[in-house]
Amino acid sequence: MSSTSRRRSSTAGESSSRKYARPKSRNIGGDTRRYATPGTGELIAREPRQRRLSAEAADHQKLVAQFTPRELEVLRLMAEGLDTATMADHLGIAAHTVQWHVRHVIEKLRVHSKLQAVIEGARKGLIAF
């Protein structure tokens, strides 16, 4: 190739190095597509979501496993707005025992009050309204 013909192809807007570069997409039947099969994008998008959901479910199970059934019941009663004495009557246990359950719930949720425990318990899916 002479220097004149090289210059012409350069002036035409296409250098010799770009002429042989691998294309980033293909033109198939007039439709430009990426190097993927149909539906791949959907599968790729779905996989991290499924992984995240299964991880969240596992985390939720670990969280629930930290609590005794009685502590979860006390948390639900706290969410209903019952005081310690009413919870004790409802559960058929001493008020002092209810206070212990409340203290354990607060510690396990790493909060400082009954109200914060109810809010955090709802946020983490331990109780529903």
mmCIF file with all atom_site columns, C-alpha atoms in Angstrom:
data_model
loop_
_atom_site.group_PDB
_atom_site.id
_atom_site.type_symbol
_atom_site.label_atom_id
_atom_site.label_alt_id
_atom_site.label_comp_id
_atom_site.label_asym_id
_atom_site.label_entity_id
_atom_site.label_seq_id
_atom_site.pdbx_PDB_ins_code
_atom_site.Cartn_x
_atom_site.Cartn_y
_atom_site.Cartn_z
_atom_site.occupancy
_atom_site.B_iso_or_equiv
_atom_site.pdbx_formal_charge
_atom_site.auth_seq_id
_atom_site.auth_comp_id
_atom_site.auth_asym_id
_atom_site.auth_atom_id
_atom_site.pdbx_PDB_model_num
ATOM 1   C CA . MET A 1 1   ? 0.000   0.000   0.000  1.00 0.00 ? 1   MET A CA 1
ATOM 2   C CA . SER A 1 2   ? 1.439   3.363   -0.964 1.00 0.00 ? 2   SER A CA 1
ATOM 3   C CA . SER A 1 3   ? 1.604   6.308   1.398  1.00 0.00 ? 3   SER A CA 1
ATOM 4   C CA . THR A 1 4   ? -1.038  8.077   -0.686 1.00 0.00 ? 4   THR A CA 1
ATOM 5   C CA . SER A 1 5   ? -3.564  5.259   -0.298 1.00 0.00 ? 5   SER A CA 1
ATOM 6   C CA . ARG A 1 6   ? -2.875  5.089   3.460  1.00 0.00 ? 6   ARG A CA 1
ATOM 7   C CA . ARG A 1 7   ? -3.505  8.789   3.702  1.00 0.00 ? 7   ARG A CA 1
ATOM 8   C CA . ARG A 1 8   ? -6.796  8.398   1.805  1.00 0.00 ? 8   ARG A CA 1
ATOM 9   C CA . SER A 1 9   ? -8.078  5.720   4.192  1.00 0.00 ? 9   SER A CA 1
ATOM 10  C CA . SER A 1 10  ? -7.043  7.896   7.156  1.00 0.00 ? 10  SER A CA 1
ATOM 11  C CA . THR A 1 11  ? -8.815  10.884  5.701  1.00 0.00 ? 11  THR A CA 1
ATOM 12  C CA . ALA A 1 12  ? -11.875 8.732   5.135  1.00 0.00 ? 12  ALA A CA 1
ATOM 13  C CA . GLY A 1 13  ? -12.109 8.566   8.947  1.00 0.00 ? 13  GLY A CA 1
ATOM 14  C CA . GLU A 1 14  ? -10.798 5.070   9.484  1.00 0.00 ? 14  GLU A CA 1
ATOM 15  C CA . SER A 1 15  ? -7.229  4.330   10.540 1.00 0.00 ? 15  SER A CA 1
ATOM 16  C CA . SER A 1 16  ? -5.629  1.028   9.707  1.00 0.00 ? 16  SER A CA 1
ATOM 17  C CA . SER A 1 17  ? -5.429  0.058   13.423 1.00 0.00 ? 17  SER A CA 1
ATOM 18  C CA . ARG A 1 18  ? -9.150  0.651   13.958 1.00 0.00 ? 18  ARG A CA 1
ATOM 19  C CA . LYS A 1 19  ? -10.098 -1.133  10.739 1.00 0.00 ? 19  LYS A CA 1
ATOM 20  C CA . TYR A 1 20  ? -9.098  -4.486  12.218 1.00 0.00 ? 20  TYR A CA 1
ATOM 21  C CA . ALA A 1 21  ? -10.234 -3.917  15.824 1.00 0.00 ? 21  ALA A CA 1
ATOM 22  C CA . ARG A 1 22  ? -12.697 -6.445  17.234 1.00 0.00 ? 22  ARG A CA 1
ATOM 23  C CA . PRO A 1 23  ? -16.229 -5.048  17.292 1.00 0.00 ? 23  PRO A CA 1
ATOM 24  C CA . LYS A 1 24  ? -17.950 -4.616  20.648 1.00 0.00 ? 24  LYS A CA 1
ATOM 25  C CA . SER A 1 25  ? -21.274 -5.755  19.293 1.00 0.00 ? 25  SER A CA 1
ATOM 26  C CA . ARG A 1 26  ? -22.540 -7.718  16.334 1.00 0.00 ? 26  ARG A CA 1
ATOM 27  C CA . ASN A 1 27  ? -25.007 -6.758  13.702 1.00 0.00 ? 27  ASN A CA 1
ATOM 28  C CA . ILE A 1 28  ? -27.318 -9.742  13.263 1.00 0.00 ? 28  ILE A CA 1
ATOM 29  C CA . GLY A 1 29  ? -29.981 -9.311  10.656 1.00 0.00 ? 29  GLY A CA 1
ATOM 30  C CA . GLY A 1 30  ? -29.928 -5.522  10.989 1.00 0.00 ? 30  GLY A CA 1
ATOM 31  C CA . ASP A 1 31  ? -30.294 -5.760  14.782 1.00 0.00 ? 31  ASP A CA 1
ATOM 32  C CA . THR A 1 32  ? -27.244 -4.931  16.894 1.00 0.00 ? 32  THR A CA 1
ATOM 33  C CA . ARG A 1 33  ? -26.821 -7.319  19.852 1.00 0.00 ? 33  ARG A CA 1
ATOM 34  C CA . ARG A 1 34  ? -24.182 -7.902  22.498 1.00 0.00 ? 34  ARG A CA 1
ATOM 35  C CA . TYR A 1 35  ? -22.275 -11.191 22.705 1.00 0.00 ? 35  TYR A CA 1
ATOM 36  C CA . ALA A 1 36  ? -24.945 -13.005 24.692 1.00 0.00 ? 36  ALA A CA 1
ATOM 37  C CA . THR A 1 37  ? -27.810 -15.332 24.080 1.00 0.00 ? 37  THR A CA 1
ATOM 38  C CA . PRO A 1 38  ? -31.392 -14.158 24.470 1.00 0.00 ? 38  PRO A CA 1
ATOM 39  C CA . GLY A 1 39  ? -32.502 -14.151 28.086 1.00 0.00 ? 39  GLY A CA 1
ATOM 40  C CA . THR A 1 40  ? -28.974 -14.049 29.522 1.00 0.00 ? 40  THR A CA 1
ATOM 41  C CA . GLY A 1 41  ? -29.448 -10.558 30.887 1.00 0.00 ? 41  GLY A CA 1
ATOM 42  C CA . GLU A 1 42  ? -32.569 -11.645 32.728 1.00 0.00 ? 42  GLU A CA 1
ATOM 43  C CA . LEU A 1 43  ? -30.759 -14.631 34.241 1.00 0.00 ? 43  LEU A CA 1
ATOM 44  C CA . ILE A 1 44  ? -27.800 -12.495 35.241 1.00 0.00 ? 44  ILE A CA 1
ATOM 45  C CA . ALA A 1 45  ? -30.093 -9.932  36.860 1.00 0.00 ? 45  ALA A CA 1
ATOM 46  C CA . ARG A 1 46  ? -32.123 -12.601 38.671 1.00 0.00 ? 46  ARG A CA 1
ATOM 47  C CA . GLU A 1 47  ? -29.174 -14.534 40.118 1.00 0.00 ? 47  GLU A CA 1
ATOM 48  C CA . PRO A 1 48  ? -27.805 -11.836 42.502 1.00 0.00 ? 48  PRO A CA 1
ATOM 49  C CA . ARG A 1 49  ? -31.348 -11.067 43.662 1.00 0.00 ? 49  ARG A CA 1
ATOM 50  C CA . GLN A 1 50  ? -31.995 -14.730 44.474 1.00 0.00 ? 50  GLN A CA 1
ATOM 51  C CA . ARG A 1 51  ? -28.649 -14.980 46.231 1.00 0.00 ? 51  ARG A CA 1
ATOM 52  C CA . ARG A 1 52  ? -29.441 -11.833 48.238 1.00 0.00 ? 52  ARG A CA 1
ATOM 53  C CA . LEU A 1 53  ? -32.898 -13.108 49.185 1.00 0.00 ? 53  LEU A CA 1
ATOM 54  C CA . SER A 1 54  ? -31.570 -16.479 50.320 1.00 0.00 ? 54  SER A CA 1
ATOM 55  C CA . ALA A 1 55  ? -28.858 -14.714 52.342 1.00 0.00 ? 55  ALA A CA 1
ATOM 56  C CA . GLU A 1 56  ? -31.493 -12.477 53.938 1.00 0.00 ? 56  GLU A CA 1
ATOM 57  C CA . ALA A 1 57  ? -33.610 -15.521 54.783 1.00 0.00 ? 57  ALA A CA 1
ATOM 58  C CA . ALA A 1 58  ? -30.601 -17.219 56.382 1.00 0.00 ? 58  ALA A CA 1
ATOM 59  C CA . ASP A 1 59  ? -29.798 -14.060 58.373 1.00 0.00 ? 59  ASP A CA 1
ATOM 60  C CA . HIS A 1 60  ? -33.432 -13.867 59.503 1.00 0.00 ? 60  HIS A CA 1
ATOM 61  C CA . GLN A 1 61  ? -33.365 -17.500 60.640 1.00 0.00 ? 61  GLN A CA 1
ATOM 62  C CA . LYS A 1 62  ? -30.162 -16.845 62.610 1.00 0.00 ? 62  LYS A CA 1
ATOM 63  C CA . LEU A 1 63  ? -31.773 -13.820 64.239 1.00 0.00 ? 63  LEU A CA 1
ATOM 64  C CA . VAL A 1 64  ? -34.950 -15.691 65.179 1.00 0.00 ? 64  VAL A CA 1
ATOM 65  C CA . ALA A 1 65  ? -32.872 -18.581 66.554 1.00 0.00 ? 65  ALA A CA 1
ATOM 66  C CA . GLN A 1 66  ? -31.294 -16.185 69.073 1.00 0.00 ? 66  GLN A CA 1
ATOM 67  C CA . PHE A 1 67  ? -34.653 -15.654 70.775 1.00 0.00 ? 67  PHE A CA 1
ATOM 68  C CA . THR A 1 68  ? -36.655 -18.082 72.875 1.00 0.00 ? 68  THR A CA 1
ATOM 69  C CA . PRO A 1 69  ? -40.328 -18.502 71.979 1.00 0.00 ? 69  PRO A CA 1
ATOM 70  C CA . ARG A 1 70  ? -41.231 -16.707 75.227 1.00 0.00 ? 70  ARG A CA 1
ATOM 71  C CA . GLU A 1 71  ? -38.998 -13.733 74.365 1.00 0.00 ? 71  GLU A CA 1
ATOM 72  C CA . LEU A 1 72  ? -40.672 -13.413 70.969 1.00 0.00 ? 72  LEU A CA 1
ATOM 73  C CA . GLU A 1 73  ? -44.059 -13.587 72.666 1.00 0.00 ? 73  GLU A CA 1
ATOM 74  C CA . VAL A 1 74  ? -43.029 -10.858 75.119 1.00 0.00 ? 74  VAL A CA 1
ATOM 75  C CA . LEU A 1 75  ? -41.808 -8.740  72.199 1.00 0.00 ? 75  LEU A CA 1
ATOM 76  C CA . ARG A 1 76  ? -45.198 -9.152  70.484 1.00 0.00 ? 76  ARG A CA 1
ATOM 77  C CA . LEU A 1 77  ? -46.995 -8.146  73.689 1.00 0.00 ? 77  LEU A CA 1
ATOM 78  C CA . MET A 1 78  ? -44.709 -5.113  74.036 1.00 0.00 ? 78  MET A CA 1
ATOM 79  C CA . ALA A 1 79  ? -45.707 -4.143  70.496 1.00 0.00 ? 79  ALA A CA 1
ATOM 80  C CA . GLU A 1 80  ? -49.352 -4.278  71.590 1.00 0.00 ? 80  GLU A CA 1
ATOM 81  C CA . GLY A 1 81  ? -48.498 -1.723  74.263 1.00 0.00 ? 81  GLY A CA 1
ATOM 82  C CA . LEU A 1 82  ? -49.036 -3.931  77.304 1.00 0.00 ? 82  LEU A CA 1
ATOM 83  C CA . ASP A 1 83  ? -47.254 -3.068  80.535 1.00 0.00 ? 83  ASP A CA 1
ATOM 84  C CA . THR A 1 84  ? -45.215 -5.603  82.534 1.00 0.00 ? 84  THR A CA 1
ATOM 85  C CA . ALA A 1 85  ? -48.005 -6.542  84.951 1.00 0.00 ? 85  ALA A CA 1
ATOM 86  C CA . THR A 1 86  ? -50.531 -7.095  82.141 1.00 0.00 ? 86  THR A CA 1
ATOM 87  C CA . MET A 1 87  ? -48.022 -9.193  80.189 1.00 0.00 ? 87  MET A CA 1
ATOM 88  C CA . ALA A 1 88  ? -47.371 -11.260 83.338 1.00 0.00 ? 88  ALA A CA 1
ATOM 89  C CA . ASP A 1 89  ? -51.114 -11.882 83.804 1.00 0.00 ? 89  ASP A CA 1
ATOM 90  C CA . HIS A 1 90  ? -51.540 -12.703 80.125 1.00 0.00 ? 90  HIS A CA 1
ATOM 91  C CA . LEU A 1 91  ? -48.627 -15.176 80.158 1.00 0.00 ? 91  LEU A CA 1
ATOM 92  C CA . GLY A 1 92  ? -49.365 -16.590 83.621 1.00 0.00 ? 92  GLY A CA 1
ATOM 93  C CA . ILE A 1 93  ? -45.881 -15.823 84.930 1.00 0.00 ? 93  ILE A CA 1
ATOM 94  C CA . ALA A 1 94  ? -44.437 -13.448 87.528 1.00 0.00 ? 94  ALA A CA 1
ATOM 95  C CA . ALA A 1 95  ? -43.839 -9.796  86.630 1.00 0.00 ? 95  ALA A CA 1
ATOM 96  C CA . HIS A 1 96  ? -40.182 -10.243 87.556 1.00 0.00 ? 96  HIS A CA 1
ATOM 97  C CA . THR A 1 97  ? -39.869 -13.005 84.946 1.00 0.00 ? 97  THR A CA 1
ATOM 98  C CA . VAL A 1 98  ? -41.412 -10.726 82.317 1.00 0.00 ? 98  VAL A CA 1
ATOM 99  C CA . GLN A 1 99  ? -38.815 -8.075  83.226 1.00 0.00 ? 99  GLN A CA 1
ATOM 100 C CA . TRP A 1 100 ? -36.052 -10.634 82.593 1.00 0.00 ? 100 TRP A CA 1
ATOM 101 C CA . HIS A 1 101 ? -37.530 -11.511 79.199 1.00 0.00 ? 101 HIS A CA 1
ATOM 102 C CA . VAL A 1 102 ? -37.796 -7.799  78.323 1.00 0.00 ? 102 VAL A CA 1
ATOM 103 C CA . ARG A 1 103 ? -34.171 -7.246  79.365 1.00 0.00 ? 103 ARG A CA 1
ATOM 104 C CA . HIS A 1 104 ? -33.012 -10.185 77.202 1.00 0.00 ? 104 HIS A CA 1
ATOM 105 C CA . VAL A 1 105 ? -34.984 -8.934  74.194 1.00 0.00 ? 105 VAL A CA 1
ATOM 106 C CA . ILE A 1 106 ? -33.477 -5.456  74.582 1.00 0.00 ? 106 ILE A CA 1
ATOM 107 C CA . GLU A 1 107 ? -29.945 -6.870  74.874 1.00 0.00 ? 107 GLU A CA 1
ATOM 108 C CA . LYS A 1 108 ? -30.320 -9.212  71.889 1.00 0.00 ? 108 LYS A CA 1
ATOM 109 C CA . LEU A 1 109 ? -31.645 -6.414  69.686 1.00 0.00 ? 109 LEU A CA 1
ATOM 110 C CA . ARG A 1 110 ? -28.879 -4.101  70.968 1.00 0.00 ? 110 ARG A CA 1
ATOM 111 C CA . VAL A 1 111 ? -31.238 -1.271  71.856 1.00 0.00 ? 111 VAL A CA 1
ATOM 112 C CA . HIS A 1 112 ? -31.909 0.736   75.023 1.00 0.00 ? 112 HIS A CA 1
ATOM 113 C CA . SER A 1 113 ? -35.655 0.748   75.577 1.00 0.00 ? 113 SER A CA 1
ATOM 114 C CA . LYS A 1 114 ? -38.867 -1.203  75.054 1.00 0.00 ? 114 LYS A CA 1
ATOM 115 C CA . LEU A 1 115 ? -39.946 1.213   72.324 1.00 0.00 ? 115 LEU A CA 1
ATOM 116 C CA . GLN A 1 116 ? -36.659 0.804   70.476 1.00 0.00 ? 116 GLN A CA 1
ATOM 117 C CA . ALA A 1 117 ? -36.979 -2.983  70.844 1.00 0.00 ? 117 ALA A CA 1
ATOM 118 C CA . VAL A 1 118 ? -40.426 -2.921  69.252 1.00 0.00 ? 118 VAL A CA 1
ATOM 119 C CA . ILE A 1 119 ? -39.230 -0.710  66.385 1.00 0.00 ? 119 ILE A CA 1
ATOM 120 C CA . GLU A 1 120 ? -36.116 -2.827  65.781 1.00 0.00 ? 120 GLU A CA 1
ATOM 121 C CA . GLY A 1 121 ? -38.093 -6.062  66.078 1.00 0.00 ? 121 GLY A CA 1
ATOM 122 C CA . ALA A 1 122 ? -40.541 -4.825  63.446 1.00 0.00 ? 122 ALA A CA 1
ATOM 123 C CA . ARG A 1 123 ? -37.736 -3.609  61.192 1.00 0.00 ? 123 ARG A CA 1
ATOM 124 C CA . LYS A 1 124 ? -36.028 -7.007  61.371 1.00 0.00 ? 124 LYS A CA 1
ATOM 125 C CA . GLY A 1 125 ? -39.251 -8.905  60.763 1.00 0.00 ? 125 GLY A CA 1
ATOM 126 C CA . LEU A 1 126 ? -39.593 -10.450 64.219 1.00 0.00 ? 126 LEU A CA 1
ATOM 127 C CA . ILE A 1 127 ? -43.046 -8.928  64.687 1.00 0.00 ? 127 ILE A CA 1
ATOM 128 C CA . ALA A 1 128 ? -45.647 -7.648  62.266 1.00 0.00 ? 128 ALA A CA 1
ATOM 129 C CA . PHE A 1 129 ? -48.367 -5.069  62.685 1.00 0.00 ? 129 PHE A CA 1
#
